[in-house]
PDB file of C-alpha atoms in Angstrom:
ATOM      1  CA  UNK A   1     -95.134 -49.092  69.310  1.00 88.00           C
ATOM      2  CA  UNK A   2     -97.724 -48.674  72.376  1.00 96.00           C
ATOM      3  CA  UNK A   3     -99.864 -51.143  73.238  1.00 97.00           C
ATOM      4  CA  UNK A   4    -102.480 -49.121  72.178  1.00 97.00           C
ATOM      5  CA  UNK A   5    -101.131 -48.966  68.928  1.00 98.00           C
ATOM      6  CA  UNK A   6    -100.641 -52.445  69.108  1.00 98.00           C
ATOM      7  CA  UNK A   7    -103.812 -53.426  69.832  1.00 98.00           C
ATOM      8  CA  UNK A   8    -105.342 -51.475  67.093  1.00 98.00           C
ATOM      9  CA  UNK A   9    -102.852 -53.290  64.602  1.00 98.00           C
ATOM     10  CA  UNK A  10    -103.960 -56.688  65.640  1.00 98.00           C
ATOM     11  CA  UNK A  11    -107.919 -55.603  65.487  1.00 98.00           C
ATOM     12  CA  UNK A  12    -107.628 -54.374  62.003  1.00 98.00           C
ATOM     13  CA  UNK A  13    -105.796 -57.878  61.360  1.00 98.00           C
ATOM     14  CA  UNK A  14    -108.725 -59.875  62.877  1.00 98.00           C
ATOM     15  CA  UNK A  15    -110.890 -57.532  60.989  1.00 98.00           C
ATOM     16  CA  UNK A  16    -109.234 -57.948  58.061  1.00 98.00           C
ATOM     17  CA  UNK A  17    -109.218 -61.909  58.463  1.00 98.00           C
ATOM     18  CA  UNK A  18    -112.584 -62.396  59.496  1.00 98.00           C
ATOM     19  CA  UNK A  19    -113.609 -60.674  56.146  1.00 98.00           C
ATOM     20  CA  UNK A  20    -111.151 -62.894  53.958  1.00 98.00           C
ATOM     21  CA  UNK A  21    -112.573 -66.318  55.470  1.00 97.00           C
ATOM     22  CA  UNK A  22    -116.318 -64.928  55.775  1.00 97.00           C
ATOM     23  CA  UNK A  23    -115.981 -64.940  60.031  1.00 97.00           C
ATOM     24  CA  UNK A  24    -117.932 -62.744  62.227  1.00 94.00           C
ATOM     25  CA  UNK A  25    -117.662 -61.747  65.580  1.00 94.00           C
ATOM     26  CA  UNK A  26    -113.372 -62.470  66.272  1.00 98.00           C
ATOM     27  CA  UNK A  27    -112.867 -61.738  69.653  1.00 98.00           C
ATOM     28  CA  UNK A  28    -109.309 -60.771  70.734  1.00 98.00           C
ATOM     29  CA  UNK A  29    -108.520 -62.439  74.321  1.00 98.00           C
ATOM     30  CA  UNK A  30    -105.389 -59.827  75.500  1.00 98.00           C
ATOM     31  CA  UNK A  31    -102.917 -62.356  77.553  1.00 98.00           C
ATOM     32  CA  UNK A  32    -101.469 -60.195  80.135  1.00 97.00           C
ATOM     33  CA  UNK A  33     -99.927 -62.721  82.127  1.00 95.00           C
ATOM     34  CA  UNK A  34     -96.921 -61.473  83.982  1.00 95.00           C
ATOM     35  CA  UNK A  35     -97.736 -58.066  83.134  1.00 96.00           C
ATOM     36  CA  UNK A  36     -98.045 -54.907  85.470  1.00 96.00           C
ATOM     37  CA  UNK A  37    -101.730 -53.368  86.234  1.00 97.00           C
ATOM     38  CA  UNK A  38    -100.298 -50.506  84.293  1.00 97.00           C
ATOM     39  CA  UNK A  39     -99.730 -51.658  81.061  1.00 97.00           C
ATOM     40  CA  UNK A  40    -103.543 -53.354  81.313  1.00 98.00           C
ATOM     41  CA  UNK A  41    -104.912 -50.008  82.523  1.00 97.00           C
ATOM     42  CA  UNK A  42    -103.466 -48.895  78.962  1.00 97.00           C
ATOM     43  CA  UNK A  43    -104.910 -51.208  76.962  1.00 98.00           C
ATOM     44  CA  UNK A  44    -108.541 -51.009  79.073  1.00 97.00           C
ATOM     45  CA  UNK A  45    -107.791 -46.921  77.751  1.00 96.00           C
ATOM     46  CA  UNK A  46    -107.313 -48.284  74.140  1.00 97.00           C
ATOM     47  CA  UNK A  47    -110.720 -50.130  74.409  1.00 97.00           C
ATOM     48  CA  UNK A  48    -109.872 -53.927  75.337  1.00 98.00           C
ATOM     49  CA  UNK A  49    -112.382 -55.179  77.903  1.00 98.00           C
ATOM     50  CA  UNK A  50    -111.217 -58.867  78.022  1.00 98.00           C
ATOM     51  CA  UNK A  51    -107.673 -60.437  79.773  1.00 98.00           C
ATOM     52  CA  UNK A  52    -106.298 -63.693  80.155  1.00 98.00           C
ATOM     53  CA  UNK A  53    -104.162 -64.707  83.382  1.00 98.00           C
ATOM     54  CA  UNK A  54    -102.475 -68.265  83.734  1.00 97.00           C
ATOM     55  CA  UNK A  55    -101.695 -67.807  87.421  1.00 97.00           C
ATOM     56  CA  UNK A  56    -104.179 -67.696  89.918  1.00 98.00           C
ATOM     57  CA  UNK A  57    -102.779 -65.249  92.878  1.00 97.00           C
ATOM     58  CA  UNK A  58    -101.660 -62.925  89.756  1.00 97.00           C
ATOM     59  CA  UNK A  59    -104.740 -63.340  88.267  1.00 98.00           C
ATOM     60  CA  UNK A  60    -107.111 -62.691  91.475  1.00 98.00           C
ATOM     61  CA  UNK A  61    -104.920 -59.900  92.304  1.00 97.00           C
ATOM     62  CA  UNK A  62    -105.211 -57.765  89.121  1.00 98.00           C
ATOM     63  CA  UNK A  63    -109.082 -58.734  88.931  1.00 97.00           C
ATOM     64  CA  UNK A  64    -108.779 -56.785  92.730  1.00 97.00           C
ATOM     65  CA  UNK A  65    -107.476 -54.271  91.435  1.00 97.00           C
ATOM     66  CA  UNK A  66    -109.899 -53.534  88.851  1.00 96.00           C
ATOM     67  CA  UNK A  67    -112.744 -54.685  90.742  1.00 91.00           C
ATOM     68  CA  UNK A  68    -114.440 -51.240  90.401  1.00 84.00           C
ATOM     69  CA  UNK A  69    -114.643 -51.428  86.259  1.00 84.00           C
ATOM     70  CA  UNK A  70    -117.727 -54.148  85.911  1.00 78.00           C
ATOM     71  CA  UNK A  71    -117.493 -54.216  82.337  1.00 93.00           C
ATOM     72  CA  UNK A  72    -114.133 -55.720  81.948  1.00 97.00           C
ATOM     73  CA  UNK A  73    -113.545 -59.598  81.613  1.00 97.00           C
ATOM     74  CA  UNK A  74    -111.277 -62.102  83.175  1.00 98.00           C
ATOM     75  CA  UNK A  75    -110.322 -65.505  81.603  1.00 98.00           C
ATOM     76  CA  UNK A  76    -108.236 -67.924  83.617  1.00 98.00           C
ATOM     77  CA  UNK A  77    -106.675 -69.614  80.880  1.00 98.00           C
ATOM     78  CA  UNK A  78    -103.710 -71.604  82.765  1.00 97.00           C
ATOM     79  CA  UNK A  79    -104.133 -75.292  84.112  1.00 96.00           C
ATOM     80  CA  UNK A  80    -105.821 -75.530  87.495  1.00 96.00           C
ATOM     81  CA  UNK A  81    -105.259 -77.159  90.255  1.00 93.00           C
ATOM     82  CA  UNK A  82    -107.620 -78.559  92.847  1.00 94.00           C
ATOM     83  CA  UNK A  83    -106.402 -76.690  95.380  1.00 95.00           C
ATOM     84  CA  UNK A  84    -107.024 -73.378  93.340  1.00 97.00           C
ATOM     85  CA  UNK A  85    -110.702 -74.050  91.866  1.00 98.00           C
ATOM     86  CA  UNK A  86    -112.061 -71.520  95.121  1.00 98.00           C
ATOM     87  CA  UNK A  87    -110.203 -68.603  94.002  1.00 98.00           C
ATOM     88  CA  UNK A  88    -110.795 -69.183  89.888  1.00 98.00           C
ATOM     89  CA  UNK A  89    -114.922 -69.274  90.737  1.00 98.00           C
ATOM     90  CA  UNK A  90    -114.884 -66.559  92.961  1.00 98.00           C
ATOM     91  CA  UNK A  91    -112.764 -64.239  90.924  1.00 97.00           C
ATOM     92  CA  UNK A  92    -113.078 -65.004  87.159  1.00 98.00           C
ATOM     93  CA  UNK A  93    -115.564 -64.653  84.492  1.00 98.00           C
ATOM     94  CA  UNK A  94    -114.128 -67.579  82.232  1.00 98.00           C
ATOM     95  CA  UNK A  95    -112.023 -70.546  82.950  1.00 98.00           C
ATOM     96  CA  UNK A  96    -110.423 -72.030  79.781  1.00 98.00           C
ATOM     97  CA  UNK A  97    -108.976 -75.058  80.708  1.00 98.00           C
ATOM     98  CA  UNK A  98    -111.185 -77.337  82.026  1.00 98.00           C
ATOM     99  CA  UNK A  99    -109.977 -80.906  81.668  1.00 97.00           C
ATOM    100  CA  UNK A 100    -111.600 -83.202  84.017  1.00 97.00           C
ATOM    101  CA  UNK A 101    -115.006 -83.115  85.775  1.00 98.00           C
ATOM    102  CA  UNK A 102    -112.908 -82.931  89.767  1.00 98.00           C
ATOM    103  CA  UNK A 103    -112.314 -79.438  88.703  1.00 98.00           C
ATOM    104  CA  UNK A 104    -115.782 -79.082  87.092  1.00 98.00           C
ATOM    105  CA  UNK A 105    -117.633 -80.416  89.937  1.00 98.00           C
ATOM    106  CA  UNK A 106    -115.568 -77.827  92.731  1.00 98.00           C
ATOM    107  CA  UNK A 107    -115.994 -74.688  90.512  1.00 98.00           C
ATOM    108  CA  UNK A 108    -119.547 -75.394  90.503  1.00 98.00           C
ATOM    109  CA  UNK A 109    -119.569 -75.826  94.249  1.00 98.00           C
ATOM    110  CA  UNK A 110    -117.091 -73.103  94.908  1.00 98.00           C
ATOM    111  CA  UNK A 111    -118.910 -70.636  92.947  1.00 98.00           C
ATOM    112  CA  UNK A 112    -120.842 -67.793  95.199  1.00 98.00           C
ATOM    113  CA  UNK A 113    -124.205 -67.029  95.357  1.00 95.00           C
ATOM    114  CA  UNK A 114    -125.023 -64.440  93.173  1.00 91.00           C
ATOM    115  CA  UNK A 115    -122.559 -64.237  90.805  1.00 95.00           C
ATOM    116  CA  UNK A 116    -123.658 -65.635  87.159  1.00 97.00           C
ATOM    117  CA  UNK A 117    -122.289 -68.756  86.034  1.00 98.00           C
ATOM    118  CA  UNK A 118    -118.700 -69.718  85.435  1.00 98.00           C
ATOM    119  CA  UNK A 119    -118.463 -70.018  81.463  1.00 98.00           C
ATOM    120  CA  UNK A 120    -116.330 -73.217  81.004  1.00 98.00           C
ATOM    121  CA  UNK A 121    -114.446 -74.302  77.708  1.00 98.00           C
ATOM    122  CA  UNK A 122    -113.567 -77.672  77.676  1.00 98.00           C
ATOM    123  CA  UNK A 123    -109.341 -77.757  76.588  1.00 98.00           C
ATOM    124  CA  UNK A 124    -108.565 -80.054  74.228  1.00 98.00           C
ATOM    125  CA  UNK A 125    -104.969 -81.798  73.755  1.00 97.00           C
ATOM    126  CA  UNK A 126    -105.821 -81.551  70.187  1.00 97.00           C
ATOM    127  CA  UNK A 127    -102.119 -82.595  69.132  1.00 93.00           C
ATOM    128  CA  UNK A 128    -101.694 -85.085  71.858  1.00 91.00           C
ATOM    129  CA  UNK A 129     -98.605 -84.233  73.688  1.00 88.00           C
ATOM    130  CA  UNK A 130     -97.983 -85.252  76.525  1.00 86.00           C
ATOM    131  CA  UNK A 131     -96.060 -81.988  77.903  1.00 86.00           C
ATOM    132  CA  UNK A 132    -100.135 -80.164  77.778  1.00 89.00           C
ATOM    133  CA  UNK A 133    -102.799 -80.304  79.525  1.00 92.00           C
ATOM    134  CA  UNK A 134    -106.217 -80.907  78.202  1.00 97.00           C
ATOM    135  CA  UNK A 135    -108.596 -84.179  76.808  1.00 97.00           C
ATOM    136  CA  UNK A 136    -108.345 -86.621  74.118  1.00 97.00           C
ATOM    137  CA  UNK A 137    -111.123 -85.461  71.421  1.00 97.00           C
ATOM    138  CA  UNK A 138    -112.739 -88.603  72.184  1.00 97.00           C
ATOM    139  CA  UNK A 139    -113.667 -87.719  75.844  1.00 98.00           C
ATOM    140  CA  UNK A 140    -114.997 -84.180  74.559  1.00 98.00           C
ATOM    141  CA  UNK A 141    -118.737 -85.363  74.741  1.00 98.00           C
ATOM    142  CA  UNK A 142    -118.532 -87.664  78.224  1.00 98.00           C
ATOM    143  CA  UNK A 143    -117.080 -84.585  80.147  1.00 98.00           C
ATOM    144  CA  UNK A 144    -119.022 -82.257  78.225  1.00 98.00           C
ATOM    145  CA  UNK A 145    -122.506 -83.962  79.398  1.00 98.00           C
ATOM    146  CA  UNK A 146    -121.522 -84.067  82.796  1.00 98.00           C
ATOM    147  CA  UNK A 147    -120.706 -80.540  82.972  1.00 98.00           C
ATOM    148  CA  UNK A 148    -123.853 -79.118  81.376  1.00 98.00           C
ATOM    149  CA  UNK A 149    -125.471 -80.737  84.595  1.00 98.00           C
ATOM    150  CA  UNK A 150    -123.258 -78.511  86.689  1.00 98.00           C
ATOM    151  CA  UNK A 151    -125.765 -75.813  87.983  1.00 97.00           C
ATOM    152  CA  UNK A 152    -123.306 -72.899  87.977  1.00 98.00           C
ATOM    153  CA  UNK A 153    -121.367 -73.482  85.409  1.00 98.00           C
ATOM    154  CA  UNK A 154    -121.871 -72.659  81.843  1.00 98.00           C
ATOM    155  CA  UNK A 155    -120.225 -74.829  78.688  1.00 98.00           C
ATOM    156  CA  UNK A 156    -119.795 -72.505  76.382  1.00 98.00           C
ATOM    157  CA  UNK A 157    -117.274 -74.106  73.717  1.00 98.00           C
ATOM    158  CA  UNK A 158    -113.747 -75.338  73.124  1.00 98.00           C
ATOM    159  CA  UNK A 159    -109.780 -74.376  73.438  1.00 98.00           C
ATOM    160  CA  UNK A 160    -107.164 -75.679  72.034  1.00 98.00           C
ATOM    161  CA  UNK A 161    -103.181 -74.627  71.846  1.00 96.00           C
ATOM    162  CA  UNK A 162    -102.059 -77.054  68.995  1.00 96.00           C
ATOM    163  CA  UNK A 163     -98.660 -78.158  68.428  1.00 95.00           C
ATOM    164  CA  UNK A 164     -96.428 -75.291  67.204  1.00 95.00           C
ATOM    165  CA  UNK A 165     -96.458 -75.090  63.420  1.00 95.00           C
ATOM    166  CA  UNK A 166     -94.604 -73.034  60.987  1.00 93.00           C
ATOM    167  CA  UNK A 167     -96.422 -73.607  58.117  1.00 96.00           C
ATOM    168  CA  UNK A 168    -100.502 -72.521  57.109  1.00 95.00           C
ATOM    169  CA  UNK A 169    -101.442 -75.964  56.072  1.00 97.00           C
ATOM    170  CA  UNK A 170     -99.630 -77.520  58.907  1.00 97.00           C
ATOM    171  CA  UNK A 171    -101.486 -75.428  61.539  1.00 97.00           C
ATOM    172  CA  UNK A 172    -104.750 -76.406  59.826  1.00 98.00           C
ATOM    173  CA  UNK A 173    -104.363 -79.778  60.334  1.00 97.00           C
ATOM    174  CA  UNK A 174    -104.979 -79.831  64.031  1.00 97.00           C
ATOM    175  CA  UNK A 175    -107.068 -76.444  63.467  1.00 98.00           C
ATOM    176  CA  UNK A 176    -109.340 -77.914  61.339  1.00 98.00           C
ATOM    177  CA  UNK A 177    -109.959 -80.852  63.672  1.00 98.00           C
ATOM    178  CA  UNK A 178    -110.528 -78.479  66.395  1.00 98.00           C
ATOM    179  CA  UNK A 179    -113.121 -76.598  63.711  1.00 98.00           C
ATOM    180  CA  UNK A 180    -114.843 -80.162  63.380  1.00 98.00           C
ATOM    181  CA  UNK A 181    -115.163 -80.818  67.092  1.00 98.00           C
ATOM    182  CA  UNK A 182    -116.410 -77.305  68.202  1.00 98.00           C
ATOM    183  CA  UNK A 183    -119.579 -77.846  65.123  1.00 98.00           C
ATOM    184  CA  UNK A 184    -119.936 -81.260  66.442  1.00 98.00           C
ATOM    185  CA  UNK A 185    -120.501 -79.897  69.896  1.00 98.00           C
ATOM    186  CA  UNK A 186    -122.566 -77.409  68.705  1.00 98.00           C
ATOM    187  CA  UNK A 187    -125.296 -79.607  67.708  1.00 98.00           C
ATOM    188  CA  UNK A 188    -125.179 -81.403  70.807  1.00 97.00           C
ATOM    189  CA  UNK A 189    -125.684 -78.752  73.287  1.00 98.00           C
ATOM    190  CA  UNK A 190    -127.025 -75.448  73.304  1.00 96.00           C
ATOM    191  CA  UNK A 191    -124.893 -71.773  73.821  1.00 97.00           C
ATOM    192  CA  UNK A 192    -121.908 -73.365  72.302  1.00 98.00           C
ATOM    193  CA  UNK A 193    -120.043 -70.296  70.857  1.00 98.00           C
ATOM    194  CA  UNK A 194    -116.899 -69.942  71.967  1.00 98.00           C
ATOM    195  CA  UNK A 195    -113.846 -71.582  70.342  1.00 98.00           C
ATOM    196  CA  UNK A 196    -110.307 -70.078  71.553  1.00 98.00           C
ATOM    197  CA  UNK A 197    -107.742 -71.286  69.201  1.00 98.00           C
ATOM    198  CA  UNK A 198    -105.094 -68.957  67.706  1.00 97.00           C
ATOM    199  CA  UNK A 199    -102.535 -66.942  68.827  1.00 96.00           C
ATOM    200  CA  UNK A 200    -100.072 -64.432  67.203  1.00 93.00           C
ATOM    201  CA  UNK A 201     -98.008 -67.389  64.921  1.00 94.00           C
ATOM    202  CA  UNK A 202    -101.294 -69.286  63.904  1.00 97.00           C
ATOM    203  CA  UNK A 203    -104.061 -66.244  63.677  1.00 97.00           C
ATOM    204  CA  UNK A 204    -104.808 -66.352  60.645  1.00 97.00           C
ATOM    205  CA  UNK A 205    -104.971 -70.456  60.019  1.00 98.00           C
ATOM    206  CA  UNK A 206    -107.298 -70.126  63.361  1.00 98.00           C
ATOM    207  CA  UNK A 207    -109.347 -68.181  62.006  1.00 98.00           C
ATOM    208  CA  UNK A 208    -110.200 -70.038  58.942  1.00 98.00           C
ATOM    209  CA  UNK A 209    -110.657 -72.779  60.690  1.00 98.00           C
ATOM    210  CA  UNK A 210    -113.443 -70.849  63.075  1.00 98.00           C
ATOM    211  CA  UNK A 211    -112.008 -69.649  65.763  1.00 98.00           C
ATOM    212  CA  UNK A 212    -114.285 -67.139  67.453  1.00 98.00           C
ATOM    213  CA  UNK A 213    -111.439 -66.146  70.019  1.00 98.00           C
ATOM    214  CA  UNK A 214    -107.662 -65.452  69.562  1.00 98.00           C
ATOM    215  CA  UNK A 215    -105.277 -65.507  72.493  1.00 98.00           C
ATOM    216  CA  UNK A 216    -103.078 -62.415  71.857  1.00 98.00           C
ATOM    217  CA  UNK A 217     -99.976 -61.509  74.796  1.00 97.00           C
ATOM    218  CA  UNK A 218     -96.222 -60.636  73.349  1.00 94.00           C
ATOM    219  CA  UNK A 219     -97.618 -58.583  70.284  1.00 96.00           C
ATOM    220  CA  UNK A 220    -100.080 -56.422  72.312  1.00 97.00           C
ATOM    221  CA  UNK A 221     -98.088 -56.021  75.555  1.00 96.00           C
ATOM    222  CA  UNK A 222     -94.532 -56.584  74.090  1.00 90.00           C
ATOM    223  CA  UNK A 223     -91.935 -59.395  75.673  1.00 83.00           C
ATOM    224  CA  UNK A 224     -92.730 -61.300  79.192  1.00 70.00           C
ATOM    225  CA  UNK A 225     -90.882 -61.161  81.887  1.00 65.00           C
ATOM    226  CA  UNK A 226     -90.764 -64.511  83.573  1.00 59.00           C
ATOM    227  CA  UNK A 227     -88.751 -63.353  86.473  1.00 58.00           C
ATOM    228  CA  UNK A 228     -91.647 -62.214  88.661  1.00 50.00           C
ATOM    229  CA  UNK A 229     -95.049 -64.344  88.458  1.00 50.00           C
ATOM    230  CA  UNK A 230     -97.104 -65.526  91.064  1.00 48.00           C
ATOM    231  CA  UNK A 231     -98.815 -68.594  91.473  1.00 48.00           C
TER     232      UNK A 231
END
């Protein structure tokens, strides 16, 4: 199928999910990491307005390339560096994966005049493995209060990627504690409304559970190629 095609497939599933567990608003987050400007400038035909990158040079260069379409929206959903926090708040709309307030503290700085705020999710390492990135749930609240300081940044919620699961009531384990944190933020802060959990093996547990954003790439732009990626 075409990625147009595809994409319509997986909004009618959101659609269709969102109904069954009584969720509104579902936002699909199209991962086109790796992927050619082409195959984005297909789904932007189809309708999609909002891309993930996990590499920064990749990331900044596609966002150059589109730099003339203001109503598209660019998520940096990979773990950051130190050394990269300049080009993620110049460039992006969203950064996912904020873990520690170092990173916090040099978007804020980094981020130009003029531009709105950075939206930040705080990444949780919900199914503590060492091999991810993200915080303990028990730091969630520290790191969030010190970044609601940050003048040009703006929390807006949670993401998780959970242990890989095979089975529904597996995946809602960690789901649903994911589900309990983002409400528990919620009523500490206000604009909390974005929790990105889910992607095409755990949608529909996600979504149960509350997730307001799913991280879609292989079944909208078909198989990755790993051999060319930039950092």
């Amino acid at each position: 199928m075409s990625i147009s095609q595809n994409l319509a497939q997986i909004q009618q599933q959101i659609e269709s999910l969102s109904a069954q567990f009584q969720r509104e608003n579902v936002r699909l987050l199209a991962v086109s990491k790796t992927k050619p400007v082409s195959a984005i400038e297909e789904a932007i035909q189809a309708g999609q307005k909002a891309f993930g990158e996990n590499y920064v040079q990749e990331g900044v260069e596609k966002i150059a390339y589109f730099n003339q379409q203001a109503d598209l929206e660019w998520h940096f959903i990979g773990p950051l560096q130190s050394n990269k926090t300049k080009l993620v708040a110049a460039h992006f709309d969203w950064i996912q994966t904020v873990d520690r307030l170092k990173i916090a503290q040099r978007l804020s700085e980094q981020r130009p005049a003029g531009k709105a705020p950075l939206n930040v999710l705080i990444q949780i390492n919900i199914s503590d493995e060492a091999s991810k990135s993200g915080i303990a749930p028990e730091e969630m609240l520290p790191l969030a209060k010190e970044i609601a300081l940050l003048p040009n940044l703006k929390l807006r919620g949670l993401m998780a990627i959970p242990k890989p699961e095979h089975e529904p009531a597996q995946q809602k384990i960690a789901l649903g504690k994911m589900q309990q944190l983002f409400n528990r933020l919620q009523t500490e802060f206000e604009g909390i409304d974005t929790l990105s959990m889910g992607m095409s093996d755990d949608m529909a547990a996600a979504i149960e559970c509350g997730s307001t954003m799913v991280r879609i790439g292989t079944a909208v732009f078909g198989a990755r190629d790993y051999g060319v990626k930039a950092e």
